[in-house]
Every structure is written in C-alpha cells, then in structure tokens.
Amino acid sequence: MIFVWNRAGRNNGLKQEAFAGQKNIYPVPPQAVLNVDVLLQEVIAQAKTLHIPVSEHIQPHVRINRRATGRFGACFADRRTGTFQIEISDVLLTARRQVCCQTLAHEVLHTCYGCQNHKKRWQQYAERMNCAYGYAIARTDSPERLGVENKRVVRYLVRCGGCGAEIPRARRSRLVEHPEEFRCAKCGGTLTVERVAEQKS
C-alpha cells in the first residue's frame, strides 16, 4: 500500500510504505512512482481476457519489499484464508510500466490452479500473456534484462578454470568456502574463489 502524505496529511513528495507493520518514509518524486495496485488490476483483467483462470482471491494491494535483492516479485498463498498476496521489489516502482506489469503478470499466473511452480501449465499461460501483450515473462529475470538497479552486492566471485564461467555470490556458502568439492556445471572444470573488493560510495 503506497500513500503520499506529510504530517498535515498533504502531499509533499514523501512516500509512506506500509509493510509488515513497519513504516518507512523517504523522499521520492511522486510522478516517478508507478501505482502498482492499479497495474495489478490491469494485469488481472488482461489474464481474464485471455481466459487464463487466475484466482478471484488476490489481495488488491501489492506489498512492496525494500529488502529483496535476489528477486523482483513473489506470490504468497495464505492457505488459511485462501487468498494470494503479490509482492514486488521497490526497484520496480520507478521502472518502465511494461517491466512492472510483466513482473506482476508473472506473479499473478502463480495464482492459477497447478501453477505454484514454473512448469508446463504456468509456461503455457506465460506464453499466452507474452504473445498478447508483448511481455517477456520468464522463469527468472535479471536487473540487466529488466533495465533496473541491481541491489545485489557481490562479495565473492567463483570462477571456472576450464571455461572461465563466473558465478557471483553475495554470501559465504559451502561453494565459497570449499570450491574444491564442486565442479563447473558447464564443462566440469575446477573452481576457484576470489573475494571482490567492496566499493565505497
């Protein structure tokens, strides 16, 4: 849920974001922020026009996630109430409209029966949306492909000695600590790890 307000209740270019009971206020130019709740309803209508059986129980307010670095959207099913909550990363609020709609469409398709994963039925619905509306809905996306800010911090770079493939990692993991236990998925080569110098801003 996004509101633009000030202490007197007037619009002054501050955005308040209600997320999991927390209130975060920070300055943004109001004209640059997409109204994702309206876009969600548009995407749902698009899917229904194509006779894609999206759920009738999608929460009307899109939740904004300011901390997500590894995903642009998520669809959460509440088994108790039978409703779905769509969440998107805050980097999409200032993205191109088409990019935001594409991500919302990806998540809306997860509300269809048998589409909680990215298997055949979900892929068929995604292809219908892509053909009809010019989207490029895919199983995963990257900041470069979407043309948005990359929030992920790369601290380690795992490199293949055979083909030179690089695997960026933000956190320490078994792969980072013991690369000798793993092989490159592309060529089977041995892996090495280097720590990436953190950039000061």
Tab-separated table of N, CA and C in Angstrom, residues 6 14 21 25 32-33 38 43 55 60 62 66 71 99 101 106 127 141 143 149 151 160 165 168 171 196-197:
chain	number	residue	atom	x	y	z
A	6	ASN	N	2.124	14.100	4.145
A	6	ASN	CA	3.025	14.696	5.123
A	6	ASN	C	2.310	14.673	6.474
A	14	LEU	N	6.681	12.858	0.003
A	14	LEU	CA	7.190	11.769	0.826
A	14	LEU	C	6.306	10.560	0.607
A	21	GLY	N	3.706	-4.075	9.074
A	21	GLY	CA	3.608	-3.306	10.303
A	21	GLY	C	4.672	-2.244	10.469
A	25	ILE	N	9.555	6.019	5.660
A	25	ILE	CA	9.279	7.239	4.913
A	25	ILE	C	10.584	7.726	4.311
A	32	ALA	N	7.167	9.869	-10.410
A	32	ALA	CA	8.003	8.788	-10.920
A	32	ALA	C	7.578	7.424	-10.390
A	33	VAL	N	6.714	7.388	-9.393
A	33	VAL	CA	6.334	6.126	-8.765
A	33	VAL	C	5.084	5.569	-9.432
A	38	VAL	N	-3.087	-0.301	-9.138
A	38	VAL	CA	-3.853	-0.134	-10.384
A	38	VAL	C	-3.306	-1.067	-11.460
A	43	VAL	N	-3.416	-6.059	-14.984
A	43	VAL	CA	-2.816	-7.346	-15.352
A	43	VAL	C	-3.813	-8.483	-15.127
A	55	SER	N	-6.856	-16.620	-9.887
A	55	SER	CA	-7.694	-16.671	-8.685
A	55	SER	C	-8.552	-15.415	-8.551
A	60	PRO	N	-5.985	-6.964	-3.222
A	60	PRO	CA	-5.927	-5.837	-4.163
A	60	PRO	C	-4.715	-4.925	-3.987
A	62	VAL	N	-0.683	-4.435	-3.562
A	62	VAL	CA	0.615	-5.063	-3.780
A	62	VAL	C	1.532	-4.672	-2.630
A	66	ARG	N	11.375	-3.718	0.284
A	66	ARG	CA	12.550	-2.852	0.125
A	66	ARG	C	13.850	-3.602	0.363
A	71	ARG	N	15.246	-11.278	-5.889
A	71	ARG	CA	14.017	-11.500	-6.651
A	71	ARG	C	13.312	-10.170	-6.881
A	99	VAL	N	7.736	-3.216	-17.673
A	99	VAL	CA	8.545	-4.102	-16.829
A	99	VAL	C	7.790	-4.451	-15.553
A	101	CYS	N	4.482	-4.346	-15.090
A	101	CYS	CA	3.329	-5.185	-15.454
A	101	CYS	C	3.771	-6.616	-15.742
A	106	HIS	N	3.761	-12.240	-14.070
A	106	HIS	CA	4.469	-13.458	-13.658
A	106	HIS	C	3.890	-13.979	-12.344
A	127	GLU	N	3.273	-17.807	-21.935
A	127	GLU	CA	3.426	-17.620	-23.380
A	127	GLU	C	2.218	-16.902	-23.975
A	141	ASP	N	14.487	-13.541	-13.906
A	141	ASP	CA	14.879	-12.310	-14.586
A	141	ASP	C	16.133	-11.752	-13.944
A	143	PRO	N	18.479	-7.903	-13.355
A	143	PRO	CA	18.374	-6.442	-13.416
A	143	PRO	C	18.729	-5.905	-14.803
A	149	GLU	N	17.836	-1.122	-11.364
A	149	GLU	CA	19.000	-1.094	-10.470
A	149	GLU	C	19.291	-2.492	-9.924
A	151	LYS	N	20.477	-4.371	-6.903
A	151	LYS	CA	20.691	-4.157	-5.472
A	151	LYS	C	21.601	-5.209	-4.854
A	160	CYS	N	35.475	-20.659	-13.003
A	160	CYS	CA	35.856	-21.971	-13.524
A	160	CYS	C	37.209	-21.864	-14.214
A	165	ALA	N	33.761	-19.526	-16.809
A	165	ALA	CA	32.444	-19.087	-16.319
A	165	ALA	C	32.592	-18.472	-14.933
A	168	PRO	N	28.694	-15.167	-9.448
A	168	PRO	CA	28.770	-14.190	-8.352
A	168	PRO	C	28.017	-14.690	-7.122
A	171	ARG	N	27.003	-14.097	-0.366
A	171	ARG	CA	27.277	-14.603	0.983
A	171	ARG	C	28.230	-15.787	0.960
A	196	VAL	N	35.743	-10.193	-3.793
A	196	VAL	CA	35.600	-8.946	-4.540
A	196	VAL	C	35.735	-7.788	-3.566
A	197	ALA	N	36.571	-6.809	-3.913
A	197	ALA	CA	36.755	-5.642	-3.047
A	197	ALA	C	35.463	-4.849	-2.998
